[in-house]
Tab-separated table of C-alpha atoms in Angstrom:
chain	number	residue	atom	x	y	z
A	4	MET	CA	-129.065	55.258	-14.326
A	5	LYS	CA	-128.235	51.575	-14.680
A	6	LYS	CA	-131.259	50.854	-12.414
A	7	TYR	CA	-133.428	52.730	-14.937
A	8	LEU	CA	-132.032	50.800	-17.824
A	9	CYS	CA	-132.842	47.789	-16.169
A	10	GLY	CA	-136.089	48.946	-15.554
A	11	VAL	CA	-136.432	49.238	-19.623
A	12	LEU	CA	-135.727	45.639	-19.742
A	13	GLY	CA	-138.702	44.700	-17.565
A	14	THR	CA	-137.368	45.367	-13.951
A	15	ASP	CA	-139.632	47.747	-11.974
A	16	TRP	CA	-137.413	50.304	-9.902
A	17	PRO	CA	-138.637	53.168	-7.924
A	18	MET	CA	-137.986	56.644	-9.137
A	19	GLU	CA	-134.943	57.977	-7.315
A	20	ILE	CA	-134.971	61.555	-6.343
A	21	ILE	CA	-131.719	63.291	-5.176
A	22	VAL	CA	-132.562	65.965	-2.610
A	23	ASP	CA	-129.706	68.613	-2.297
A	24	THR	CA	-127.983	68.325	1.240
A	25	ARG	CA	-127.999	72.261	1.266
A	26	GLU	CA	-131.784	72.249	0.795
A	27	GLN	CA	-133.281	73.985	3.955
A	28	ALA	CA	-136.974	72.453	3.851
A	29	PRO	CA	-136.723	69.499	1.726
A	30	PHE	CA	-140.051	67.917	0.356
A	31	SER	CA	-140.401	64.307	1.733
A	32	PHE	CA	-142.283	62.723	-1.338
A	33	LEU	CA	-144.012	60.505	1.354
A	34	GLY	CA	-147.240	60.376	-0.673
A	35	TYR	CA	-145.690	59.083	-3.880
A	36	PRO	CA	-145.143	55.235	-3.262
A	37	ASP	CA	-142.844	55.001	-6.652
A	38	VAL	CA	-140.208	57.441	-5.082
A	39	GLN	CA	-137.265	56.853	-3.139
A	40	THR	CA	-135.040	59.927	-1.984
A	41	VAL	CA	-131.347	60.104	-1.488
A	42	GLN	CA	-129.369	62.880	-0.067
A	43	GLY	CA	-126.332	64.329	-2.436
A	44	SER	CA	-124.821	67.472	-3.500
A	45	LEU	CA	-126.340	69.019	-6.793
A	46	TRP	CA	-124.370	71.340	-8.935
A	47	VAL	CA	-127.581	73.398	-9.390
A	48	GLY	CA	-131.097	73.159	-8.052
A	49	ASP	CA	-132.667	71.356	-5.060
A	50	TYR	CA	-133.934	68.116	-6.499
A	51	SER	CA	-133.005	65.778	-9.634
A	52	LEU	CA	-133.050	62.260	-10.426
A	53	VAL	CA	-130.261	59.749	-9.857
A	54	GLY	CA	-128.072	59.288	-12.978
A	55	LEU	CA	-129.645	62.555	-14.552
A	56	GLU	CA	-128.117	65.112	-12.369
A	57	LEU	CA	-126.624	67.073	-15.381
A	58	GLU	CA	-129.678	66.818	-17.224
A	59	ILE	CA	-132.669	67.978	-14.961
A	60	SER	CA	-132.932	69.906	-11.696
A	61	CYS	CA	-135.861	71.660	-9.971
A	62	GLU	CA	-135.115	74.674	-7.517
A	63	ARG	CA	-137.851	75.013	-4.839
A	64	LYS	CA	-138.470	78.337	-3.369
A	65	SER	CA	-140.954	79.662	-0.709
A	66	LEU	CA	-142.337	83.038	-1.246
A	67	GLU	CA	-139.910	84.692	1.154
A	68	ASP	CA	-137.089	82.877	-0.579
A	69	LEU	CA	-137.883	83.874	-4.011
A	70	VAL	CA	-138.266	87.641	-2.850
A	71	GLY	CA	-134.889	87.455	-1.139
A	72	CYS	CA	-133.255	86.208	-4.162
A	73	LEU	CA	-134.524	89.167	-6.051
A	74	THR	CA	-132.822	91.638	-3.574
A	75	LYS	CA	-130.029	90.740	-1.246
A	76	GLY	CA	-129.557	87.254	-2.788
A	77	ARG	CA	-129.722	88.457	-6.352
A	78	GLU	CA	-126.290	87.939	-7.513
A	79	ARG	CA	-126.034	84.334	-6.097
A	80	PHE	CA	-129.471	83.432	-7.532
A	81	GLU	CA	-128.541	84.761	-10.990
A	82	LYS	CA	-125.365	82.772	-10.720
A	83	GLU	CA	-127.390	79.655	-10.108
A	84	LEU	CA	-129.599	80.519	-13.068
A	85	MET	CA	-126.696	80.849	-15.493
A	86	ARG	CA	-125.368	77.398	-14.351
A	87	SER	CA	-128.878	75.891	-14.967
A	88	THR	CA	-128.671	76.664	-18.708
A	89	TYR	CA	-126.209	73.770	-19.061
A	90	LEU	CA	-129.153	71.239	-18.061
A	91	ARG	CA	-131.522	70.081	-20.541
A	92	SER	CA	-134.358	70.779	-18.088
A	93	PHE	CA	-134.537	73.464	-15.243
A	94	ALA	CA	-137.629	74.841	-13.368
A	95	VAL	CA	-138.055	77.142	-10.357
A	96	VAL	CA	-141.047	75.915	-8.186
A	97	VAL	CA	-142.755	78.424	-5.943
A	98	GLU	CA	-144.743	77.471	-3.083
A	99	GLN	CA	-147.214	80.370	-3.475
A	100	GLU	CA	-149.167	81.749	-6.360
A	101	ALA	CA	-147.799	84.599	-8.512
A	102	GLY	CA	-150.766	86.908	-7.395
A	103	TRP	CA	-148.838	87.007	-3.953
A	104	VAL	CA	-145.886	88.646	-5.816
A	105	GLN	CA	-147.812	90.845	-7.941
A	106	GLU	CA	-149.649	92.351	-4.943
A	107	GLY	CA	-146.512	92.660	-2.831
A	108	LEU	CA	-147.749	90.127	-0.044
A	109	TYR	CA	-144.447	89.317	1.336
A	110	ARG	CA	-142.238	91.040	4.101
A	111	SER	CA	-139.584	92.647	1.696
A	112	ARG	CA	-139.872	96.231	0.772
A	113	ILE	CA	-139.295	95.554	-2.824
A	114	ASP	CA	-141.861	97.255	-5.151
A	115	PRO	CA	-144.240	94.393	-6.515
A	116	LYS	CA	-143.880	95.485	-10.014
A	117	ALA	CA	-139.966	95.417	-9.690
A	118	ALA	CA	-140.329	92.001	-8.288
A	119	TRP	CA	-142.700	90.527	-10.940
A	120	ALA	CA	-140.424	92.282	-13.649
A	121	SER	CA	-137.201	90.481	-12.163
A	122	ILE	CA	-139.026	87.132	-12.432
A	123	LEU	CA	-140.225	87.651	-15.939
A	124	ALA	CA	-136.691	89.044	-17.036
A	125	PHE	CA	-135.029	85.996	-15.413
A	126	SER	CA	-137.317	83.536	-16.924
A	127	SER	CA	-137.001	85.181	-20.662
A	128	ARG	CA	-133.291	85.715	-20.162
A	129	TYR	CA	-132.436	82.287	-19.040
A	130	LYS	CA	-135.377	80.316	-20.649
A	131	ILE	CA	-136.501	79.097	-17.246
A	132	PRO	CA	-140.004	78.408	-16.179
A	133	PHE	CA	-141.121	79.545	-12.908
A	134	TRP	CA	-144.073	77.497	-11.483
A	135	PHE	CA	-146.215	79.323	-9.125
A	136	CYS	CA	-148.368	76.725	-7.016
A	137	ARG	CA	-151.216	77.184	-4.539
A	138	ASP	CA	-149.135	75.640	-1.629
A	139	ARG	CA	-146.118	73.608	-0.483
A	140	ALA	CA	-148.122	70.462	-1.444
A	141	GLU	CA	-148.660	71.494	-4.905
A	142	ALA	CA	-145.026	72.508	-5.046
A	143	GLU	CA	-144.135	69.034	-4.216
A	144	LYS	CA	-146.412	67.674	-6.472
A	145	THR	CA	-145.295	70.035	-9.508
A	146	THR	CA	-141.724	68.886	-8.643
A	147	TYR	CA	-142.555	65.214	-8.718
A	148	ASP	CA	-144.531	65.621	-11.802
A	149	LEU	CA	-141.644	67.602	-13.810
A	150	LEU	CA	-139.176	64.883	-12.663
A	151	ARG	CA	-141.452	62.154	-13.535
A	152	HIS	CA	-142.555	63.491	-16.884
A	153	TYR	CA	-138.622	63.960	-17.738
A	154	LEU	CA	-137.668	60.620	-16.596
A	155	ASN	CA	-140.723	59.033	-18.749
A	156	ARG	CA	-139.334	60.794	-21.743
A	157	ARG	CA	-135.712	59.585	-21.185
A	158	LEU	CA	-137.090	56.035	-20.708
A	159	ASP	CA	-138.962	56.303	-24.091
A	160	THR	CA	-135.535	56.989	-25.816
A	161	TYR	CA	-133.953	54.145	-24.061
A	162	LYS	CA	-136.638	51.877	-25.164
A	163	LYS	CA	-136.481	52.950	-28.803
A	164	LEU	CA	-132.707	52.623	-28.730
A	165	ALA	CA	-133.036	49.024	-27.156
A	166	LEU	CA	-135.443	48.176	-29.872
A	167	VAL	CA	-133.129	49.408	-32.710
A	168	GLN	CA	-130.377	47.264	-31.072
A	169	SER	CA	-132.417	44.034	-30.738
A	170	PRO	CA	-131.859	41.208	-33.066
A	171	GLU	CA	-135.421	40.777	-33.889
A	172	TYR	CA	-135.513	44.528	-35.051
A	173	SER	CA	-132.465	43.866	-37.278
A	174	ARG	CA	-133.913	40.760	-38.814
A	175	THR	CA	-137.263	42.231	-39.621
A	176	GLY	CA	-135.778	45.216	-41.297
A	177	ALA	CA	-138.154	47.686	-39.438
């Protein structure tokens, strides 16, 4: 966070993304020159921002991971979604289009209607968006974009606070 506050004052720093140490198939973010990744243990999710771990996180899911979370891993997944409600922003980013779930194009025997209904119920119950992407590359970009937009919004807040506390602002009475 200190680096980002320094950035508000004019120093250019890269966006630092924390990749959870338990993440099985981490994104590399190599195509994003403004990103540095660090390994860390996150309370919830797979990706967050250094200094903002208790505010934002993204959970990455392959199609098979997601379907597994709707069946045998349901209790664990639901506990994670419950924990995510303490964050300001949380999203589940899926590496496949929603139609694959709706049409049952996965290995599990769970009924496609039941799988889709579970996703909608989780989204509604915990107020969590599920972002379905074309493929892994789009899921990586979506994760990057979600983190970048959140960071930009926080930086705008810091800039406004810095302006309000500046001597020039106080003298002008603005």
